[in-house]
PDB file of C-alpha atoms in Angstrom:
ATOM      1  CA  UNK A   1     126.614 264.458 174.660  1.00 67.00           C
ATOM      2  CA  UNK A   2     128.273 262.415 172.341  1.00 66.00           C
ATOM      3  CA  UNK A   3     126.077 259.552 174.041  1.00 68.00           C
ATOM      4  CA  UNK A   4     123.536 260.643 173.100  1.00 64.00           C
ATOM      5  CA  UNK A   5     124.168 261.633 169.708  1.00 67.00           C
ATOM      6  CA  UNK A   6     125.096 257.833 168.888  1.00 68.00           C
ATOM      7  CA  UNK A   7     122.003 256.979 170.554  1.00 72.00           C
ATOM      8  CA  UNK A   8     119.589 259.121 168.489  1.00 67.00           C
ATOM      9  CA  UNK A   9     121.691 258.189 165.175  1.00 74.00           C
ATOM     10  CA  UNK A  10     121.214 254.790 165.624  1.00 74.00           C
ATOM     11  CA  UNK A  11     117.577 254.971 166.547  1.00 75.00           C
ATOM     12  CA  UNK A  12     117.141 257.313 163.171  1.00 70.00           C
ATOM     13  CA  UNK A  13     118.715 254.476 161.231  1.00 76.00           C
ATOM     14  CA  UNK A  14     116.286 251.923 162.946  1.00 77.00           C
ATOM     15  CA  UNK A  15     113.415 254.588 162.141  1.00 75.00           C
ATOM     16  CA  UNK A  16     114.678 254.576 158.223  1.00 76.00           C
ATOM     17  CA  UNK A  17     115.502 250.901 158.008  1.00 75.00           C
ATOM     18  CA  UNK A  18     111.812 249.857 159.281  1.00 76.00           C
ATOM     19  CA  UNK A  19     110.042 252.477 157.000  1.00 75.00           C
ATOM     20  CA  UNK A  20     112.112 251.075 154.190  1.00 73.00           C
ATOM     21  CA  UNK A  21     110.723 248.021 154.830  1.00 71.00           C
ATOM     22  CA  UNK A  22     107.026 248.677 155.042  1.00 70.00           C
ATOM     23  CA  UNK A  23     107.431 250.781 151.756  1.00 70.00           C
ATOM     24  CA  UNK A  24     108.530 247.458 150.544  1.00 71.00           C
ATOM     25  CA  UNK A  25     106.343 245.277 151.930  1.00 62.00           C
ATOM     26  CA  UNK A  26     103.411 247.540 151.268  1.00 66.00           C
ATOM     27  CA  UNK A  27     104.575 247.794 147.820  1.00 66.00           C
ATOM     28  CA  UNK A  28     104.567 244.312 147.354  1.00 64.00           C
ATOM     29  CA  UNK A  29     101.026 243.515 148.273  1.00 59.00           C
ATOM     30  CA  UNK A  30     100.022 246.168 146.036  1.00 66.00           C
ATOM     31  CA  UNK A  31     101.855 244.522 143.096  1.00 65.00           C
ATOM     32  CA  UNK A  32      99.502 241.247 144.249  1.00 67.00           C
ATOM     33  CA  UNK A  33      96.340 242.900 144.209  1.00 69.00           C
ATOM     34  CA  UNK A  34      97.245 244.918 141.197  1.00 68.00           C
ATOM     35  CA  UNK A  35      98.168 241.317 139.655  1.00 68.00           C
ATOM     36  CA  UNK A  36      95.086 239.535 141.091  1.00 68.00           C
ATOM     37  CA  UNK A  37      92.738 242.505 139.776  1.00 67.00           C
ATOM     38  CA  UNK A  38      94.323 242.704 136.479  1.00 69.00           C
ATOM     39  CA  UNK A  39      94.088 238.099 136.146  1.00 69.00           C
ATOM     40  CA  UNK A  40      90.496 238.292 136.751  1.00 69.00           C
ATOM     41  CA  UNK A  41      89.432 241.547 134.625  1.00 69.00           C
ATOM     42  CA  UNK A  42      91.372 239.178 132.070  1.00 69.00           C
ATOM     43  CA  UNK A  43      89.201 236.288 132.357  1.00 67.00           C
ATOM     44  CA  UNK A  44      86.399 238.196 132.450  1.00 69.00           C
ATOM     45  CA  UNK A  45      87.216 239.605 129.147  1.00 72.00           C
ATOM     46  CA  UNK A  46      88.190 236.092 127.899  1.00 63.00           C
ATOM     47  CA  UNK A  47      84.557 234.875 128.751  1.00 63.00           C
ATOM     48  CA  UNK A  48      83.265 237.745 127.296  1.00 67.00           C
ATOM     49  CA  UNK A  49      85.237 237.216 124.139  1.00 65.00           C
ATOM     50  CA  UNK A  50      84.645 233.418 124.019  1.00 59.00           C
ATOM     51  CA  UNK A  51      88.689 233.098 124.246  1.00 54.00           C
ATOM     52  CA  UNK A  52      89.323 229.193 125.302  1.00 52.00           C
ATOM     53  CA  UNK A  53      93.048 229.566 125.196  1.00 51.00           C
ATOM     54  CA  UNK A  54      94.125 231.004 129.116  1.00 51.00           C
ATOM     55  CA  UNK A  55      94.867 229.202 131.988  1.00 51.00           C
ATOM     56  CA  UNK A  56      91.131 228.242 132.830  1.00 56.00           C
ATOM     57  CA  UNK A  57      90.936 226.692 129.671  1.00 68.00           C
ATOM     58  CA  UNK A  58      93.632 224.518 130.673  1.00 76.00           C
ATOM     59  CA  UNK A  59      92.399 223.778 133.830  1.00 79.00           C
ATOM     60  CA  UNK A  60      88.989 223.037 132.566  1.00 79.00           C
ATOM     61  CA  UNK A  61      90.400 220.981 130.009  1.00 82.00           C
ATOM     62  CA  UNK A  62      91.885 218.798 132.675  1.00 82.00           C
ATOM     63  CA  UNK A  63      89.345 218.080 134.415  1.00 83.00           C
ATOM     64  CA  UNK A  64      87.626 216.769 131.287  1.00 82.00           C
ATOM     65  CA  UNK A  65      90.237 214.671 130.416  1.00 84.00           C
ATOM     66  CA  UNK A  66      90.117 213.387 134.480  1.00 83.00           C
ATOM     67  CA  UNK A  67      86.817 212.507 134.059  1.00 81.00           C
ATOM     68  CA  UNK A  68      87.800 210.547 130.614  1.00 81.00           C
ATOM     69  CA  UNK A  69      90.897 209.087 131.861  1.00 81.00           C
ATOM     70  CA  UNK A  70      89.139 206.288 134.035  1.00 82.00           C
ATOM     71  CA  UNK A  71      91.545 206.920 137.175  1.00 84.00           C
ATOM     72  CA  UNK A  72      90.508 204.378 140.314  1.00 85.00           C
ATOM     73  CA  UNK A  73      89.115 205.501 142.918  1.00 84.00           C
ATOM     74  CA  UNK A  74      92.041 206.546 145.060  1.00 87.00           C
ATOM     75  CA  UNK A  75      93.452 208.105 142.197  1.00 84.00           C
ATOM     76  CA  UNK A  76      90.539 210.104 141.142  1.00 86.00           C
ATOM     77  CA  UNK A  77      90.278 211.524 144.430  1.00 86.00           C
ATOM     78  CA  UNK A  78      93.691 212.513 144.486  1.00 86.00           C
ATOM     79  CA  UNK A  79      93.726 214.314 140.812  1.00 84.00           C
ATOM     80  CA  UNK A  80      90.114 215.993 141.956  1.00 86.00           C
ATOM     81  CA  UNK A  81      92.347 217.765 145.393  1.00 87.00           C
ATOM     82  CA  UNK A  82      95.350 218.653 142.949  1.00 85.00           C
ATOM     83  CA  UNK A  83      92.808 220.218 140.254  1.00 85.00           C
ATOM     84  CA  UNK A  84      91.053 222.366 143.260  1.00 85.00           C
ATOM     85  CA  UNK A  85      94.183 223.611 144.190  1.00 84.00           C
ATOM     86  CA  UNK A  86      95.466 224.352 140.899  1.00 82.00           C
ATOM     87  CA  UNK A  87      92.656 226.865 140.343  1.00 81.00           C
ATOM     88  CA  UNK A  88      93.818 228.437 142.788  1.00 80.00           C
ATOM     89  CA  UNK A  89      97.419 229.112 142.243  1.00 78.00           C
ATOM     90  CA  UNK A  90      98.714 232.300 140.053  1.00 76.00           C
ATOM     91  CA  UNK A  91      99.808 230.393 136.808  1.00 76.00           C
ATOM     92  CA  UNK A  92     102.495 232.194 136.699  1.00 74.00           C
ATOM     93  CA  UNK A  93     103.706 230.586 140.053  1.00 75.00           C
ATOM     94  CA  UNK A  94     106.100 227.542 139.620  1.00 76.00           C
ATOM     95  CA  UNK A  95     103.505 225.587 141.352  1.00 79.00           C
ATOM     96  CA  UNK A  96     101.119 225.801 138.391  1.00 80.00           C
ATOM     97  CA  UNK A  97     103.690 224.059 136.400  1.00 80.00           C
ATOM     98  CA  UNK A  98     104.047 220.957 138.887  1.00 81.00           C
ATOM     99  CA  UNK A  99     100.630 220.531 139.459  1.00 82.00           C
ATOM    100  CA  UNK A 100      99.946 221.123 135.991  1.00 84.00           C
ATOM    101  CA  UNK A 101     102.653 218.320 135.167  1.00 83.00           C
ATOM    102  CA  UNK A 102     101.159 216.271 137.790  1.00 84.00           C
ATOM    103  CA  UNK A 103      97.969 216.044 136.285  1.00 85.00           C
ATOM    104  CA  UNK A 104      98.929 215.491 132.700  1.00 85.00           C
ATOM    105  CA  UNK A 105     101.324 212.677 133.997  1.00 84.00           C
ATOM    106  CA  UNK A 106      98.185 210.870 135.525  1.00 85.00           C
ATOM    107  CA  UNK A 107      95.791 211.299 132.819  1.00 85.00           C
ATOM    108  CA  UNK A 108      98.559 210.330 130.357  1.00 85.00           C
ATOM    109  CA  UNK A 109      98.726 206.686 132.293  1.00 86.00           C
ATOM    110  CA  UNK A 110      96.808 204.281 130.292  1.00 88.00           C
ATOM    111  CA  UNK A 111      94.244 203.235 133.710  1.00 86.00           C
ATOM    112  CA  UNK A 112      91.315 201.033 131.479  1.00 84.00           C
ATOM    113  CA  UNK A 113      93.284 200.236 128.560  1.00 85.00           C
ATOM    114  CA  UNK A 114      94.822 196.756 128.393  1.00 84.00           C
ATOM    115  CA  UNK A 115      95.891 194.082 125.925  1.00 85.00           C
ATOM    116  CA  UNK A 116      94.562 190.424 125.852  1.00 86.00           C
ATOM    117  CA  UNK A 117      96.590 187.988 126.334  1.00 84.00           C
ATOM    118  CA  UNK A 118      97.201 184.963 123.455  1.00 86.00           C
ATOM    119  CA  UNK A 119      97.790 181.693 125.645  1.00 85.00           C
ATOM    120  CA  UNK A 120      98.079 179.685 122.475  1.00 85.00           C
ATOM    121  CA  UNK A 121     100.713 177.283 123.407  1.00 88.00           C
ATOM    122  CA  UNK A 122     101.513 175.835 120.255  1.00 87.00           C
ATOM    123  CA  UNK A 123     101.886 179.942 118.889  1.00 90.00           C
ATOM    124  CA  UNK A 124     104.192 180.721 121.665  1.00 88.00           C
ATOM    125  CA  UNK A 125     106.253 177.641 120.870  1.00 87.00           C
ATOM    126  CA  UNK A 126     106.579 178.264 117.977  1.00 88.00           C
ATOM    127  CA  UNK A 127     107.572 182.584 118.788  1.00 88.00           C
ATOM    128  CA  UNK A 128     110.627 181.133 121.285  1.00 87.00           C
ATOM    129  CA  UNK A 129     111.458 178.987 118.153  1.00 86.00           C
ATOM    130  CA  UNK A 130     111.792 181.369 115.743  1.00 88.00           C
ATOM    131  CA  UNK A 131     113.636 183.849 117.526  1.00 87.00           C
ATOM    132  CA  UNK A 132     115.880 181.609 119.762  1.00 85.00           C
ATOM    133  CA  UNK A 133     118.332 178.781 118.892  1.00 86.00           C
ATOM    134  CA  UNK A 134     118.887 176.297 121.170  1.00 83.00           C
ATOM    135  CA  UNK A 135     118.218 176.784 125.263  1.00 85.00           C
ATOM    136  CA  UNK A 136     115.547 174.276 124.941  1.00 87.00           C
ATOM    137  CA  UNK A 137     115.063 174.148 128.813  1.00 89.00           C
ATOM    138  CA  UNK A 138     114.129 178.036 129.452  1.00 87.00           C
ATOM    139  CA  UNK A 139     112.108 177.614 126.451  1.00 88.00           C
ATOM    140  CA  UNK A 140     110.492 174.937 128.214  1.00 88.00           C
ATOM    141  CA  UNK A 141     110.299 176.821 131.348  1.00 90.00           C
ATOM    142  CA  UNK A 142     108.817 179.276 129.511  1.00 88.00           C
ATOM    143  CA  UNK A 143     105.699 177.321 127.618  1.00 88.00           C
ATOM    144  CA  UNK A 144     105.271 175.503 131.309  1.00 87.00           C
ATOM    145  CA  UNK A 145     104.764 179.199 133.019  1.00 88.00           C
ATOM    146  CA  UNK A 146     102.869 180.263 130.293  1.00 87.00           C
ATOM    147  CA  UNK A 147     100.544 177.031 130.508  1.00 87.00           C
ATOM    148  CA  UNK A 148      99.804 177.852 134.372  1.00 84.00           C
ATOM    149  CA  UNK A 149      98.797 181.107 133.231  1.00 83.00           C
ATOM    150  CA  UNK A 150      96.636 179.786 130.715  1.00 82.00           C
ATOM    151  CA  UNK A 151      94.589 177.251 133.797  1.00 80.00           C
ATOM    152  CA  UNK A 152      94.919 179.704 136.310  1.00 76.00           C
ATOM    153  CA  UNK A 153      93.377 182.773 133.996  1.00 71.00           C
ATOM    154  CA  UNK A 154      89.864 182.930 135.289  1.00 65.00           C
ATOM    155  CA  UNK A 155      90.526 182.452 139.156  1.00 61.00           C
ATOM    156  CA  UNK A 156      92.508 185.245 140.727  1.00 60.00           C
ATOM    157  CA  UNK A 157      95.684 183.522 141.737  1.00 59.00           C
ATOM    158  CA  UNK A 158      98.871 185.263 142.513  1.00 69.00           C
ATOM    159  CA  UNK A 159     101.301 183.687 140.276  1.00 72.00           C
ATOM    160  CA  UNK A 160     105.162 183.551 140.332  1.00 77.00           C
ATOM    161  CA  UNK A 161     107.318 185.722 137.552  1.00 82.00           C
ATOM    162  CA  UNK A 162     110.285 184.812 135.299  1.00 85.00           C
ATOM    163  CA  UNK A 163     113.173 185.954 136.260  1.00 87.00           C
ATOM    164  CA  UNK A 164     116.513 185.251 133.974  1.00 86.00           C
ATOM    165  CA  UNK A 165     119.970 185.961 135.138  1.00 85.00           C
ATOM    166  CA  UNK A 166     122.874 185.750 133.420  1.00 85.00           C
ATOM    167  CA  UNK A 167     126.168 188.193 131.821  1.00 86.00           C
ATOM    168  CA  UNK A 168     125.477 190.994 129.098  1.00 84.00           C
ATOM    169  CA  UNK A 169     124.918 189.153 125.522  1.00 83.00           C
ATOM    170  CA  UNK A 170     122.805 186.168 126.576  1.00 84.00           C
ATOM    171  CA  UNK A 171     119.998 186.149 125.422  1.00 83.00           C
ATOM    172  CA  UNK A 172     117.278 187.668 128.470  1.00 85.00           C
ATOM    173  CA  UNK A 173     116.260 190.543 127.241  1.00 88.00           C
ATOM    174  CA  UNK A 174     115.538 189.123 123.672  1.00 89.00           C
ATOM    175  CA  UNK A 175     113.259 186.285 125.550  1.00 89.00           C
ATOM    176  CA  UNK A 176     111.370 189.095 127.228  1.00 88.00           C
ATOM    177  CA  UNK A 177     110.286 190.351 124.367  1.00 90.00           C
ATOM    178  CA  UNK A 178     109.873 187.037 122.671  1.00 90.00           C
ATOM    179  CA  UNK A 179     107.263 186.144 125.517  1.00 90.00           C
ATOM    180  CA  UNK A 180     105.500 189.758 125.111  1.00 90.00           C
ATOM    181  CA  UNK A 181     105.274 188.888 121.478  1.00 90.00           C
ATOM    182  CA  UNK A 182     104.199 185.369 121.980  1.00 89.00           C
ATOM    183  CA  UNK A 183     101.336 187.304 124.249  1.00 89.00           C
ATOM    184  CA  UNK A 184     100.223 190.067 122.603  1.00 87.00           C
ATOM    185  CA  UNK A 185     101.428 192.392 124.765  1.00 88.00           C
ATOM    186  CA  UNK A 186     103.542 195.478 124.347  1.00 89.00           C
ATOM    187  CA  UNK A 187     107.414 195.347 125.539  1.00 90.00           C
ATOM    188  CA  UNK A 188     109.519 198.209 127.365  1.00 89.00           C
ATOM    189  CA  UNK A 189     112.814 197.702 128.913  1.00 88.00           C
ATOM    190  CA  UNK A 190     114.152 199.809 131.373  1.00 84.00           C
ATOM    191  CA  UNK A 191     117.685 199.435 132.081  1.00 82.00           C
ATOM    192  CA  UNK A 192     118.895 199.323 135.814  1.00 78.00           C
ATOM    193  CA  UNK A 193     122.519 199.660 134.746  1.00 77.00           C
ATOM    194  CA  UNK A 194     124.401 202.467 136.932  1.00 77.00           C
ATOM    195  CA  UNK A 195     121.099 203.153 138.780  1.00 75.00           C
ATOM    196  CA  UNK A 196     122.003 204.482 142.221  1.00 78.00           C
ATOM    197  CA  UNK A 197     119.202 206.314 143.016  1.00 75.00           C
ATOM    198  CA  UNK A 198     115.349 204.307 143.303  1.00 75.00           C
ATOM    199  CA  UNK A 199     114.225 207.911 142.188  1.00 74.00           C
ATOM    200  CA  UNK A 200     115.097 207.326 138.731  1.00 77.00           C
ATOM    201  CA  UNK A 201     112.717 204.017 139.177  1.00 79.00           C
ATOM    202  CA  UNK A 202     109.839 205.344 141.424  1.00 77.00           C
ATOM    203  CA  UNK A 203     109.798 209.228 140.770  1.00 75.00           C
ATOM    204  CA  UNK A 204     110.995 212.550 142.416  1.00 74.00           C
ATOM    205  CA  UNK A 205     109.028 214.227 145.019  1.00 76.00           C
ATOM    206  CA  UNK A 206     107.046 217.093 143.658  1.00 72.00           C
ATOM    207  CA  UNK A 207     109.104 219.851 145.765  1.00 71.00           C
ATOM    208  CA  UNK A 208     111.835 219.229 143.522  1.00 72.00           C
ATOM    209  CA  UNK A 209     112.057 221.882 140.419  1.00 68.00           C
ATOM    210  CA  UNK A 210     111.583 219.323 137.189  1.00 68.00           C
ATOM    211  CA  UNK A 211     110.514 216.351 138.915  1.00 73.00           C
ATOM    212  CA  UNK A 212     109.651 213.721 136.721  1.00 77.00           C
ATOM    213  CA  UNK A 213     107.452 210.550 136.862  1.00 80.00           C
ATOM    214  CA  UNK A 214     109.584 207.584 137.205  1.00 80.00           C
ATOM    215  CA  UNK A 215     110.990 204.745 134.663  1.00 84.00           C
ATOM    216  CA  UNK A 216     107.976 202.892 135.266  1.00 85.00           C
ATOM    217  CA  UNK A 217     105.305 205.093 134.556  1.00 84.00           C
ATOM    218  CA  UNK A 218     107.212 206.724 132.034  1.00 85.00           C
ATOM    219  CA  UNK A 219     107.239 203.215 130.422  1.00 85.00           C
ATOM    220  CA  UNK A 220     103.531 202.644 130.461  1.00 87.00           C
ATOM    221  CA  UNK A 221     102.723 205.932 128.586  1.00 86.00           C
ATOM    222  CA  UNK A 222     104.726 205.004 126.382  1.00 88.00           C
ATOM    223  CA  UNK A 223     103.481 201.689 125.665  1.00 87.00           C
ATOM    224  CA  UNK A 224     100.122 203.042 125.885  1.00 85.00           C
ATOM    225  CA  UNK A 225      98.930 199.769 127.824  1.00 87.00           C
ATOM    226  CA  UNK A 226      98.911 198.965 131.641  1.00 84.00           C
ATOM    227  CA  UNK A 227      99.832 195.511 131.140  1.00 84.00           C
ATOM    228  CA  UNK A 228     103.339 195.201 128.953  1.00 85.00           C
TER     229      UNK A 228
END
């Protein structure tokens, strides 16, 4: 008797426990529909009211500025996919935000817009001159580099980069900004100083919460060029 007792106790409890959860579950996908009803009698109203200021607004506005933004081919593809899908997310998801982040990031990189370089010798001669005393051989190094560049500029030639080594206080970052001056270009630094992690340099995979772009492309919106 007793037995039995347990037995039909513990199937009760089973009974309760799985009616609990279909309450719950069943309350939950009326919460979505109730949501999903309620986001689209909003837009309707907003379209109805002429209201630009929702989340299609935002996502229309994106794709105008995609279409602006002069991406490559690859990348235009890619920022088309991401748009698709975010229509389709609840903006109040967290994965609006990333993709929404994700798309700003890439319309924010300056794709067309470049700076021309000056290959006046005697002009960048005359920039290492004013802002360095002394180390007459990198300058030289510097004006021969430059004067390859300046032969080599209409044939596309892979050339070799400067690369200056040396303790704290020397003098390299000061010529790499002497030679962006002596250019024309813009200059950004980005210090690799207690880096341990090539995420800080390249970027954080999307499926992290507050991923960010990395040093580098963080550096060219900045500068507002592709070519610093």
């Amino acid at each position: 008797m007793h037995k039995l007792l347990h037995m039909l106790s513990r199937e009760v409890r089973i009974l309760e426990l799985t009616s609990k959860v279909q309450h719950e579950v069943s309350a939950e996908l009326s919460k979505t529909q109730r949501d999903y009803y309620l986001r689209e009698q909003l837009k309707a109203i907003q379209r109805e009211l002429g209201d630009n200021d929702g989340p299609g607004s935002d996502v229309d506005d994106l794709a105008e500025q995609i279409g602006e933004a002069g991406l490559p081919d690859e990348a235009l593809a890619s920022a088309q996919r991401e748009l698709e899908r975010l229509r389709r997310i609840n903006p109040a998801s967290p994965e609006y935000s990333v993709a929404r982040t994700y798309l700003e990031t890439m319309v924010a990189v300056p794709w067309k817009k470049s700076t021309v370089d000056n290959l006046d010798l005697k002009h960048a001669k005359s920039v290492l001159d004013a802002d360095h005393f002394g180390l007459e051989k990198i300058k030289r190094r510097i004006v021969e580099f430059l004067a390859v560049r300046k032969v080599k500029q209409d044939g596309p030639v892979r050339q070799p980069i400067l690369c200056f080594y040396g303790p704290p206080g020397v003098g390299k970052t000061s010529l790499g900004r002497s030679i962006a001056r002596a250019l024309g270009r813009e200059f950004y630094r980005i210090s690799l100083g207690g880096v341990r992690d090539e995420a800080e340099i390249r970027g954080h995979r999307r499926t992290y919460i507050g991923a960010l772009p990395g040093q580098i492309v963080q550096g060219l919106r900045r500068v507002g060029t592709n070519n610093p």
